[in-house]
Amino acid sequence: MLGASGVGLSLSSSISACPATKSSRSTRHSSSVVKMAISVEKKPYTLEKSEEIFNAAKNLLPGGVNSPVRAFKSVGGQPIVFDSVKGSKMWDVDGNEYIDYVGSWGPAIIGHADDKVNAALIETLKKGTSFGAPCLLENVLAEMVIAAVPSVEMVRFVNSGTEACMGALRLARAYTGRQKLLKFEGCYHGHADSFLVKAGSGVATLGLPDSPGVPTAAASETLTAPYNDADAVSRLFQQHPGEVAVVVLEPVVGNAGFITPEPEFLAALRRITEENGALLIFDEVMTGFRLAYGGAQEYFGITPDLTTLGKIIGGGLPVGAYGGRREIMEMVAPAGPVYQAGTLSGNPLAMTAGIHTLRRLQEPGTYEHLEEVTGKLVNGLVAAGRAAGHEVSGGFIRGMFGFFFAEGPIRNFEEAKKSDTAKFGRFHRGMLEEGVYLAPSQFEAGFTSLAHTSQDIEQTLDAAKKVFRRI
Ligand SMILES: *Cc1c(COP(=O)(O)O)cnc(C)c1O
């Protein structure tokens, strides 16, 4: 098993690091040297090496990380430094095993380090890592994305979801000849200037206002409305006639916690944008290939003008994409005048991981499996939380879920913020000790994968029952 054992477990560290409170997973053994050596899996829960590495990182990287939420600021405690991943599991540098519900923030939908994806990557690797020139694999992944996603007739590959959203916004402005962007409070569309207004994800987690460094001019072209409030959108169109280029949203929110659109919301946005000559962008960086093979637009039957993708389509390598109707996409350089480029865009390794991840998702029963395991998990969590006397609400669609320490239903970011984040922090730390890795923020969705089994879910719910009782 990949990295599960033997992460340099020294006798001294396993003896010295026996904390007083212990989980069932880490049975204490006061025994002989021989027994210590063979019972690696049952060692006590410590994070000594994580701590050492993270402390060193703090002098090397701002906040010790390369992306803010990883630093565990909102849940407190020690961020975990990982050594390896496989299937539904992750192993940290101290040798602790976790059932993973972050899935690298979404890409790992078929399970981590899938054998077929890895084998394909090795074959591609033998031919080189980057061409900076056309390659056949770009056509293959493009054909798959175009066939899958209803709104996409042509696609441009980039290297991240942030880039995809930047490109789509520039294109929408060019196409409409207008400047203003309308987004929703708590939605996250990457870290480009125009989107960092009332943004979700790390911006929400850290309670940052609009980020310093964003020019007033950029932010002033961004209008915001509460999620699930189509009337507010209509009003903004009335207040700014002929100025709004585009309405962008997460068709199911994952970056303010998990929030679903009310039945008429997406249809109303489709109608309002059409009536006012604006474009509609679904940011499906998270929901694409996760809620359904064709994303949220297939799931809800509403087709936007442009779609942004990322996460899953890179299968764990850095990929993003934006696509839409041919007449719009043909404005992108060099077919048209809207500039956007990338040294590593269409990279053969990234294309390979995407292609083989999507192939796995095409197999029968995949979305049924996701629906089943996620349903068991979320219904079980909510029931266990309530049984222990907590206010808990939760929801899920296929492989995406969330739960709040607040009474539901949660319909927008204001309501999500009423959640008891201190309690979530205690729950998060408790679950880590029990071997379950959840997103380190109340304002992030969770993810399951094809590798998650009923046994994983049962183990998670057993852990949750214990933790709910003691927080
Ligand atoms: C993750 C995410 C992004 C940003 O993607 P990166 O690859 O992190 O730049 C944009 N939009 C949504 C909805 C996301 O979930």
Short mmCIF file of C-alpha atoms and ligand atoms in Angstrom, two decimals:
data_model
loop_
_atom_site.label_atom_id
_atom_site.label_comp_id
_atom_site.label_asym_id
_atom_site.label_seq_id
_atom_site.Cartn_x
_atom_site.Cartn_y
_atom_site.Cartn_z
CA MET A 1 0.00 0.00 0.00
CA LEU A 2 1.37 3.29 -1.12
CA GLY A 3 3.07 5.10 1.69
CA ALA A 4 0.74 3.81 4.37
CA SER A 5 3.53 2.54 6.46
CA GLY A 6 7.17 3.06 7.00
CA VAL A 7 7.22 6.83 6.93
CA GLY A 8 10.32 6.65 9.06
CA LEU A 9 8.52 5.64 12.23
CA SER A 10 11.23 5.76 14.82
CA LEU A 11 10.83 3.99 18.11
CA SER A 12 11.56 7.12 20.09
CA SER A 13 8.97 9.28 18.37
CA SER A 14 6.25 6.70 18.74
CA ILE A 15 6.94 6.28 22.43
CA SER A 16 7.38 9.92 23.32
CA ALA A 17 4.37 11.10 21.39
CA CYS A 18 1.58 9.25 23.16
CA PRO A 19 -0.98 11.92 23.96
CA ALA A 20 -3.40 11.49 26.81
CA THR A 21 -6.65 11.44 24.89
CA LYS A 22 -6.82 8.81 22.26
CA SER A 23 -8.97 7.64 19.46
CA SER A 24 -9.96 4.06 18.86
CA ARG A 25 -7.78 4.01 15.79
CA SER A 26 -4.61 4.49 17.76
CA THR A 27 -4.68 1.84 20.44
CA ARG A 28 -1.95 2.55 22.91
CA HIS A 29 0.65 -0.13 23.19
CA SER A 30 2.90 -0.16 26.18
CA SER A 31 4.70 -3.16 24.90
CA SER A 32 7.94 -4.60 23.68
CA VAL A 33 10.19 -3.31 20.94
CA VAL A 34 9.10 -6.18 18.70
CA LYS A 35 5.43 -5.34 19.03
CA MET A 36 6.08 -1.65 18.36
CA ALA A 37 7.89 -2.55 15.18
CA ILE A 38 5.11 -4.67 13.72
CA SER A 39 2.08 -2.60 14.71
CA VAL A 40 2.84 0.47 12.65
CA GLU A 41 -0.80 1.01 11.66
CA LYS A 42 -1.96 1.32 15.24
CA LYS A 43 0.46 3.97 16.33
CA PRO A 44 -0.80 6.99 18.28
CA TYR A 45 -2.00 10.06 16.42
CA THR A 46 0.79 12.58 16.26
CA LEU A 47 1.69 15.29 13.80
CA GLU A 48 5.34 15.82 14.73
CA LYS A 49 6.71 15.70 11.22
CA SER A 50 3.88 17.78 9.79
CA GLU A 51 4.63 20.39 12.43
CA GLU A 52 8.34 20.39 11.70
CA ILE A 53 7.83 20.72 7.93
CA PHE A 54 5.09 23.34 8.22
CA ASN A 55 7.18 25.42 10.63
CA ALA A 56 10.03 25.40 8.11
CA ALA A 57 7.58 26.29 5.32
CA LYS A 58 6.44 29.39 7.20
CA ASN A 59 9.86 30.93 6.57
CA LEU A 60 9.83 29.92 2.92
CA LEU A 61 6.26 30.47 1.71
CA PRO A 62 3.81 33.20 2.81
CA GLY A 63 1.82 31.60 5.61
CA GLY A 64 3.62 28.33 4.93
CA VAL A 65 1.41 27.45 1.97
CA ASN A 66 0.81 28.08 -1.71
CA SER A 67 -2.96 28.47 -1.34
CA PRO A 68 -4.56 30.10 1.75
CA VAL A 69 -7.20 27.62 2.98
CA ARG A 70 -4.54 24.91 3.34
CA ALA A 71 -3.12 26.76 6.34
CA PHE A 72 -6.08 25.69 8.56
CA LYS A 73 -6.54 29.27 9.81
CA SER A 74 -10.29 28.98 10.21
CA VAL A 75 -10.31 25.63 12.00
CA GLY A 76 -7.17 26.18 14.04
CA GLY A 77 -4.55 23.61 14.78
CA GLN A 78 -1.79 22.09 12.77
CA PRO A 79 -2.03 21.85 8.97
CA ILE A 80 -1.22 18.35 7.80
CA VAL A 81 1.63 17.71 5.42
CA PHE A 82 0.88 14.81 3.10
CA ASP A 83 3.12 12.13 1.73
CA SER A 84 0.89 10.12 -0.61
CA VAL A 85 -2.65 9.43 -1.77
CA LYS A 86 -4.45 6.44 -3.28
CA GLY A 87 -8.14 5.76 -3.89
CA SER A 88 -10.21 7.31 -1.09
CA LYS A 89 -7.23 7.56 1.27
CA MET A 90 -4.41 9.95 2.10
CA TRP A 91 -1.30 9.40 4.24
CA ASP A 92 0.56 12.17 6.00
CA VAL A 93 4.28 12.43 6.68
CA ASP A 94 3.76 11.01 10.18
CA GLY A 95 2.19 7.87 8.71
CA ASN A 96 -1.41 8.65 9.71
CA GLU A 97 -4.12 7.43 7.36
CA TYR A 98 -7.23 9.44 6.49
CA ILE A 99 -10.41 8.88 4.53
CA ASP A 100 -10.38 11.90 2.24
CA TYR A 101 -13.38 14.12 1.49
CA VAL A 102 -11.45 16.95 -0.15
CA GLY A 103 -10.25 15.07 -3.22
CA SER A 104 -7.63 17.74 -3.92
CA TRP A 105 -10.60 20.20 -3.94
CA GLY A 106 -12.42 18.26 -6.63
CA PRO A 107 -10.15 16.71 -9.25
CA ALA A 108 -9.92 13.29 -7.57
CA ILE A 109 -13.44 12.17 -8.57
CA ILE A 110 -12.35 8.70 -9.70
CA GLY A 111 -10.14 8.26 -6.64
CA HIS A 112 -6.57 9.37 -6.10
CA ALA A 113 -3.69 8.02 -8.19
CA ASP A 114 -5.91 5.81 -10.35
CA ASP A 115 -3.88 2.95 -11.86
CA LYS A 116 -5.06 3.54 -15.43
CA VAL A 117 -4.46 7.29 -15.28
CA ASN A 118 -1.01 6.69 -13.83
CA ALA A 119 -0.15 4.13 -16.52
CA ALA A 120 -1.28 6.51 -19.26
CA LEU A 121 0.74 9.34 -17.72
CA ILE A 122 3.87 7.21 -17.74
CA GLU A 123 3.42 6.44 -21.44
CA THR A 124 2.90 10.13 -22.25
CA LEU A 125 5.86 11.11 -20.07
CA LYS A 126 8.19 8.96 -22.17
CA LYS A 127 7.47 11.26 -25.11
CA GLY A 128 8.30 14.40 -23.14
CA THR A 129 6.64 16.77 -20.72
CA SER A 130 5.84 19.82 -22.85
CA PHE A 131 5.84 20.71 -26.53
CA GLY A 132 4.68 24.34 -26.57
CA ALA A 133 3.10 23.35 -29.88
CA PRO A 134 -0.03 21.50 -31.01
CA CYS A 135 -0.47 17.87 -29.94
CA LEU A 136 -3.14 15.28 -30.76
CA LEU A 137 -4.13 14.88 -27.11
CA GLU A 138 -5.61 18.41 -27.14
CA ASN A 139 -8.06 17.33 -29.86
CA VAL A 140 -8.99 14.21 -27.94
CA LEU A 141 -9.83 16.05 -24.72
CA ALA A 142 -11.52 18.90 -26.64
CA GLU A 143 -13.79 16.42 -28.45
CA MET A 144 -14.70 14.82 -25.13
CA VAL A 145 -15.53 18.14 -23.47
CA ILE A 146 -17.55 19.35 -26.48
CA ALA A 147 -19.50 16.09 -26.61
CA ALA A 148 -20.21 16.22 -22.88
CA VAL A 149 -21.05 19.82 -22.01
CA PRO A 150 -24.24 21.15 -23.70
CA SER A 151 -23.12 24.80 -24.06
CA VAL A 152 -19.65 24.03 -25.41
CA GLU A 153 -19.10 23.98 -29.18
CA MET A 154 -15.45 25.09 -29.01
CA VAL A 155 -13.02 25.11 -26.12
CA ARG A 156 -9.77 26.82 -25.09
CA PHE A 157 -7.55 25.00 -22.59
CA VAL A 158 -5.67 26.97 -19.92
CA ASN A 159 -3.84 25.97 -16.73
CA SER A 160 -6.28 26.76 -13.91
CA GLY A 161 -9.85 27.67 -13.10
CA THR A 162 -8.71 31.22 -12.39
CA GLU A 163 -7.36 31.58 -15.92
CA ALA A 164 -10.52 30.04 -17.36
CA CYS A 165 -12.71 32.60 -15.60
CA MET A 166 -10.42 35.51 -16.59
CA GLY A 167 -10.52 34.41 -20.21
CA ALA A 168 -14.29 33.92 -20.25
CA LEU A 169 -14.87 37.34 -18.69
CA ARG A 170 -12.65 39.13 -21.22
CA LEU A 171 -14.40 37.30 -24.02
CA ALA A 172 -17.87 38.17 -22.71
CA ARG A 173 -16.90 41.84 -22.44
CA ALA A 174 -15.50 41.82 -25.96
CA TYR A 175 -18.54 40.04 -27.38
CA THR A 176 -21.11 42.36 -25.78
CA GLY A 177 -19.04 45.55 -25.94
CA ARG A 178 -19.99 46.14 -22.30
CA GLN A 179 -17.91 46.30 -19.11
CA LYS A 180 -19.92 45.29 -16.07
CA LEU A 181 -19.87 41.89 -14.44
CA LEU A 182 -22.63 40.66 -12.17
CA LYS A 183 -21.64 38.00 -9.64
CA PHE A 184 -23.11 36.56 -6.45
CA GLU A 185 -22.01 36.99 -2.85
CA GLY A 186 -19.95 34.03 -1.68
CA CYS A 187 -19.26 32.67 -5.17
CA TYR A 188 -15.61 32.16 -6.05
CA HIS A 189 -14.32 32.42 -9.59
CA GLY A 190 -10.58 32.39 -9.02
CA HIS A 191 -8.41 35.27 -7.91
CA ALA A 192 -8.52 37.67 -10.86
CA ASP A 193 -9.16 41.31 -9.82
CA SER A 194 -12.72 41.61 -11.12
CA PHE A 195 -13.90 38.53 -9.23
CA LEU A 196 -12.44 39.41 -5.82
CA VAL A 197 -15.53 41.24 -4.71
CA LYS A 198 -17.63 39.46 -2.07
CA ALA A 199 -15.85 36.27 -3.06
CA GLY A 200 -16.14 32.89 -1.38
CA SER A 201 -13.56 30.18 -0.66
CA GLY A 202 -10.40 31.47 1.06
CA VAL A 203 -11.62 35.04 0.90
CA ALA A 204 -14.63 34.04 2.98
CA THR A 205 -12.69 31.64 5.16
CA LEU A 206 -10.19 34.28 6.23
CA GLY A 207 -12.83 36.98 6.51
CA LEU A 208 -10.89 39.20 4.13
CA PRO A 209 -12.69 42.23 2.76
CA ASP A 210 -12.17 42.94 -0.89
CA SER A 211 -8.48 42.23 -1.29
CA PRO A 212 -5.98 45.08 -1.15
CA GLY A 213 -4.22 45.43 -4.48
CA VAL A 214 -7.42 45.18 -6.49
CA PRO A 215 -7.75 48.49 -8.38
CA THR A 216 -10.90 50.41 -7.53
CA ALA A 217 -11.54 50.67 -11.25
CA ALA A 218 -11.62 46.88 -11.62
CA ALA A 219 -13.83 46.31 -8.58
CA SER A 220 -16.21 49.12 -9.53
CA GLU A 221 -17.21 47.24 -12.68
CA THR A 222 -18.34 44.30 -10.53
CA LEU A 223 -21.92 44.24 -9.26
CA THR A 224 -23.02 41.70 -6.66
CA ALA A 225 -26.34 40.17 -5.69
CA PRO A 226 -27.34 37.60 -3.07
CA TYR A 227 -27.45 34.04 -4.41
CA ASN A 228 -30.93 32.73 -5.20
CA ASP A 229 -32.27 36.29 -5.57
CA ALA A 230 -33.36 36.80 -9.19
CA ASP A 231 -35.26 39.99 -8.28
CA ALA A 232 -32.03 41.60 -7.10
CA VAL A 233 -30.51 40.70 -10.47
CA SER A 234 -33.42 42.30 -12.33
CA ARG A 235 -33.03 45.45 -10.26
CA LEU A 236 -29.32 45.68 -11.06
CA PHE A 237 -30.07 45.38 -14.77
CA GLN A 238 -32.60 48.23 -14.41
CA GLN A 239 -30.11 50.41 -12.54
CA HIS A 240 -27.38 49.84 -15.15
CA PRO A 241 -29.20 49.65 -18.48
CA GLY A 242 -27.05 48.46 -21.38
CA GLU A 243 -23.97 48.13 -19.17
CA VAL A 244 -23.94 44.57 -17.88
CA ALA A 245 -21.85 42.29 -20.09
CA VAL A 246 -22.25 39.12 -18.14
CA VAL A 247 -23.81 37.30 -15.22
CA VAL A 248 -21.50 34.66 -13.77
CA LEU A 249 -22.27 32.12 -11.09
CA GLU A 250 -21.54 28.74 -9.59
CA PRO A 251 -24.68 26.85 -10.70
CA VAL A 252 -24.37 24.97 -7.41
CA VAL A 253 -22.25 26.88 -4.91
CA GLY A 254 -19.30 25.08 -3.37
CA ASN A 255 -17.20 28.03 -2.25
CA ALA A 256 -19.54 29.37 0.43
CA GLY A 257 -20.25 25.88 1.67
CA PHE A 258 -22.68 23.79 -0.37
CA ILE A 259 -25.68 25.82 -1.55
CA THR A 260 -28.12 24.70 -4.25
CA PRO A 261 -30.07 26.96 -6.60
CA GLU A 262 -33.79 27.19 -5.92
CA PRO A 263 -35.91 25.63 -8.69
CA GLU A 264 -36.56 28.79 -10.74
CA PHE A 265 -33.30 30.63 -10.10
CA LEU A 266 -31.16 29.37 -12.99
CA ALA A 267 -34.07 29.65 -15.45
CA ALA A 268 -34.70 33.22 -14.31
CA LEU A 269 -31.05 34.17 -14.88
CA ARG A 270 -31.20 32.61 -18.34
CA ARG A 271 -34.27 34.69 -19.16
CA ILE A 272 -33.03 37.98 -17.64
CA THR A 273 -29.66 37.81 -19.44
CA GLU A 274 -31.34 37.04 -22.77
CA GLU A 275 -33.82 39.89 -22.37
CA ASN A 276 -31.03 42.33 -21.58
CA GLY A 277 -28.44 41.31 -24.17
CA ALA A 278 -25.98 40.00 -21.59
CA LEU A 279 -24.18 36.66 -21.56
CA LEU A 280 -24.61 33.99 -18.90
CA ILE A 281 -21.51 32.14 -17.67
CA PHE A 282 -21.78 28.99 -15.61
CA ASP A 283 -18.58 28.61 -13.66
CA GLU A 284 -18.45 24.82 -13.64
CA VAL A 285 -14.85 24.58 -12.48
CA MET A 286 -16.19 22.59 -9.52
CA THR A 287 -19.50 21.20 -10.78
CA GLY A 288 -18.36 20.20 -14.29
CA PHE A 289 -18.31 16.40 -14.65
CA ARG A 290 -19.22 16.17 -10.94
CA LEU A 291 -22.98 16.72 -10.75
CA ALA A 292 -23.40 14.87 -14.05
CA TYR A 293 -21.11 14.04 -16.95
CA GLY A 294 -22.39 17.21 -18.65
CA GLY A 295 -22.14 19.23 -15.43
CA ALA A 296 -24.79 21.35 -13.70
CA GLN A 297 -26.13 22.52 -17.07
CA GLU A 298 -27.04 18.95 -17.94
CA TYR A 299 -28.31 18.25 -14.42
CA PHE A 300 -30.63 21.29 -14.37
CA GLY A 301 -31.33 21.52 -18.11
CA ILE A 302 -30.29 25.18 -18.41
CA THR A 303 -27.71 26.09 -21.06
CA PRO A 304 -25.45 29.11 -20.48
CA ASP A 305 -23.58 31.01 -23.21
CA LEU A 306 -20.13 30.26 -21.82
CA THR A 307 -18.83 27.66 -19.40
CA THR A 308 -15.64 27.53 -17.38
CA LEU A 309 -14.10 24.23 -16.34
CA GLY A 310 -11.12 23.04 -14.32
CA LYS A 311 -10.38 20.60 -11.51
CA ILE A 312 -11.79 17.28 -12.85
CA ILE A 313 -10.84 17.89 -16.50
CA GLY A 314 -7.18 17.93 -15.44
CA GLY A 315 -7.44 14.69 -13.48
CA GLY A 316 -5.12 16.16 -10.83
CA LEU A 317 -2.84 18.05 -13.18
CA PRO A 318 -3.16 21.80 -13.75
CA VAL A 319 -5.89 22.37 -16.37
CA GLY A 320 -8.71 24.82 -16.86
CA ALA A 321 -10.88 25.51 -19.89
CA TYR A 322 -13.51 27.86 -21.18
CA GLY A 323 -15.90 27.17 -23.96
CA GLY A 324 -19.22 28.08 -25.48
CA ARG A 325 -21.01 28.84 -28.69
CA ARG A 326 -18.81 28.80 -31.79
CA GLU A 327 -19.60 32.41 -32.83
CA ILE A 328 -18.42 33.63 -29.41
CA MET A 329 -15.38 31.35 -29.12
CA GLU A 330 -14.17 32.33 -32.58
CA MET A 331 -13.44 35.78 -31.16
CA VAL A 332 -10.54 34.26 -29.19
CA ALA A 333 -7.04 34.78 -30.66
CA PRO A 334 -5.75 33.76 -33.11
CA ALA A 335 -9.18 33.09 -34.68
CA GLY A 336 -10.29 36.51 -33.46
CA PRO A 337 -9.01 39.62 -31.64
CA VAL A 338 -9.48 38.67 -27.95
CA TYR A 339 -6.02 37.90 -26.61
CA GLN A 340 -5.32 34.99 -24.27
CA ALA A 341 -2.31 32.66 -24.29
CA GLY A 342 -0.36 30.12 -22.20
CA THR A 343 3.14 28.61 -22.36
CA LEU A 344 1.98 25.30 -20.90
CA SER A 345 -1.64 25.32 -22.11
CA GLY A 346 -2.70 22.01 -23.68
CA ASN A 347 0.21 20.31 -21.97
CA PRO A 348 0.35 16.61 -22.98
CA LEU A 349 0.55 15.24 -19.43
CA ALA A 350 -2.37 17.35 -18.26
CA MET A 351 -4.42 16.39 -21.33
CA THR A 352 -3.66 12.71 -20.68
CA ALA A 353 -4.82 12.82 -17.06
CA GLY A 354 -8.00 14.60 -18.15
CA ILE A 355 -8.78 12.17 -20.96
CA HIS A 356 -8.40 9.07 -18.79
CA THR A 357 -10.32 10.59 -15.89
CA LEU A 358 -13.25 11.38 -18.19
CA ARG A 359 -13.09 7.89 -19.74
CA ARG A 360 -13.49 6.39 -16.30
CA LEU A 361 -16.46 8.67 -15.63
CA GLN A 362 -18.15 7.46 -18.84
CA GLU A 363 -18.42 3.93 -17.46
CA PRO A 364 -21.93 2.88 -16.42
CA GLY A 365 -23.02 3.44 -12.84
CA THR A 366 -20.51 6.13 -11.89
CA TYR A 367 -22.93 8.91 -10.97
CA GLU A 368 -25.26 6.41 -9.28
CA HIS A 369 -22.35 5.31 -7.10
CA LEU A 370 -21.52 8.92 -6.19
CA GLU A 371 -25.16 9.64 -5.36
CA GLU A 372 -25.38 6.56 -3.16
CA VAL A 373 -22.22 7.01 -1.09
CA THR A 374 -22.68 10.76 -0.73
CA GLY A 375 -26.31 10.36 0.31
CA LYS A 376 -25.38 7.84 2.97
CA LEU A 377 -22.66 10.12 4.24
CA VAL A 378 -24.65 13.35 4.42
CA ASN A 379 -27.87 11.83 5.77
CA GLY A 380 -25.79 9.97 8.34
CA LEU A 381 -23.86 13.08 9.36
CA VAL A 382 -26.98 15.19 9.78
CA ALA A 383 -28.75 12.44 11.76
CA ALA A 384 -25.72 11.89 14.00
CA GLY A 385 -25.29 15.62 14.60
CA ARG A 386 -28.94 16.10 15.53
CA ALA A 387 -28.94 13.01 17.74
CA ALA A 388 -26.09 14.61 19.68
CA GLY A 389 -28.13 17.80 20.06
CA HIS A 390 -26.47 20.02 17.46
CA GLU A 391 -28.10 22.27 14.90
CA VAL A 392 -26.90 20.73 11.65
CA SER A 393 -28.10 20.91 8.08
CA GLY A 394 -26.65 19.37 4.97
CA GLY A 395 -27.16 18.63 1.32
CA PHE A 396 -25.61 16.85 -1.62
CA ILE A 397 -25.84 16.21 -5.34
CA ARG A 398 -24.00 13.20 -6.67
CA GLY A 399 -20.34 13.60 -5.62
CA MET A 400 -20.61 17.04 -4.01
CA PHE A 401 -21.90 17.81 -0.53
CA GLY A 402 -21.83 20.13 2.41
CA PHE A 403 -23.13 20.56 5.90
CA PHE A 404 -23.46 23.55 8.19
CA PHE A 405 -23.65 23.92 11.93
CA ALA A 406 -26.83 25.93 11.39
CA GLU A 407 -30.47 25.25 10.78
CA GLY A 408 -31.24 24.80 7.09
CA PRO A 409 -32.08 25.31 4.41
CA ILE A 410 -29.16 27.62 3.65
CA ARG A 411 -29.97 29.65 0.52
CA ASN A 412 -27.20 32.24 0.34
CA PHE A 413 -23.93 33.41 1.83
CA GLU A 414 -25.54 35.59 4.53
CA GLU A 415 -27.33 32.53 5.87
CA ALA A 416 -24.21 30.38 5.55
CA LYS A 417 -22.32 32.88 7.71
CA LYS A 418 -24.69 32.17 10.60
CA SER A 419 -23.10 28.76 10.91
CA ASP A 420 -21.18 28.05 14.13
CA THR A 421 -17.65 28.12 12.71
CA ALA A 422 -15.99 27.62 16.10
CA LYS A 423 -17.92 24.40 16.51
CA PHE A 424 -17.00 23.39 12.99
CA GLY A 425 -13.35 23.89 13.94
CA ARG A 426 -13.72 21.52 16.90
CA PHE A 427 -15.54 19.00 14.72
CA HIS A 428 -12.84 19.23 12.06
CA ARG A 429 -10.02 18.59 14.53
CA GLY A 430 -11.93 15.74 16.14
CA MET A 431 -12.47 14.08 12.78
CA LEU A 432 -8.77 14.34 11.93
CA GLU A 433 -7.93 12.47 15.11
CA GLU A 434 -10.40 9.81 14.02
CA GLY A 435 -8.81 9.52 10.58
CA VAL A 436 -11.19 11.59 8.47
CA TYR A 437 -9.93 14.50 6.37
CA LEU A 438 -12.58 17.19 5.75
CA ALA A 439 -12.06 20.56 4.07
CA PRO A 440 -10.55 22.85 6.71
CA SER A 441 -13.32 25.46 6.47
CA GLN A 442 -17.06 25.64 6.99
CA PHE A 443 -17.24 27.54 3.69
CA GLU A 444 -16.05 24.76 1.40
CA ALA A 445 -17.95 21.89 -0.17
CA GLY A 446 -16.88 18.28 0.33
CA PHE A 447 -16.31 15.67 -2.33
CA THR A 448 -16.65 11.93 -2.65
CA SER A 449 -15.17 9.73 -5.36
CA LEU A 450 -15.70 6.45 -7.15
CA ALA A 451 -13.15 4.97 -4.76
CA HIS A 452 -15.25 5.70 -1.66
CA THR A 453 -16.87 2.52 -0.38
CA SER A 454 -19.79 1.87 1.97
CA GLN A 455 -17.18 0.81 4.49
CA ASP A 456 -15.46 4.21 4.22
CA ILE A 457 -18.80 5.88 4.88
CA GLU A 458 -19.60 3.66 7.87
CA GLN A 459 -16.17 4.32 9.34
CA THR A 460 -16.68 8.06 8.82
CA LEU A 461 -20.10 8.01 10.48
CA ASP A 462 -18.77 6.03 13.45
CA ALA A 463 -16.10 8.68 13.83
CA ALA A 464 -18.62 11.51 13.49
CA LYS A 465 -20.88 10.02 16.18
CA LYS A 466 -17.98 10.06 18.64
CA VAL A 467 -16.87 13.56 17.71
CA PHE A 468 -20.39 15.06 17.77
CA ARG A 469 -20.73 13.81 21.33
CA ARG A 470 -17.59 15.49 22.58
CA ILE A 471 -17.68 18.91 20.87
C1 LIG B 1 -11.57 26.19 -7.76
C2 LIG B 1 -12.48 27.14 -8.43
C3 LIG B 1 -11.97 28.17 -9.25
C4 LIG B 1 -10.51 28.48 -9.36
O1 LIG B 1 -9.79 27.43 -9.93
P1 LIG B 1 -8.20 27.35 -9.67
O2 LIG B 1 -7.78 26.19 -10.50
O3 LIG B 1 -8.03 27.18 -8.21
O4 LIG B 1 -7.63 28.64 -10.15
C5 LIG B 1 -12.88 28.95 -9.94
N1 LIG B 1 -14.20 28.74 -9.83
C6 LIG B 1 -14.72 27.77 -9.06
C7 LIG B 1 -16.19 27.57 -9.00
C8 LIG B 1 -13.87 26.96 -8.32
O5 LIG B 1 -14.39 26.02 -7.52
#
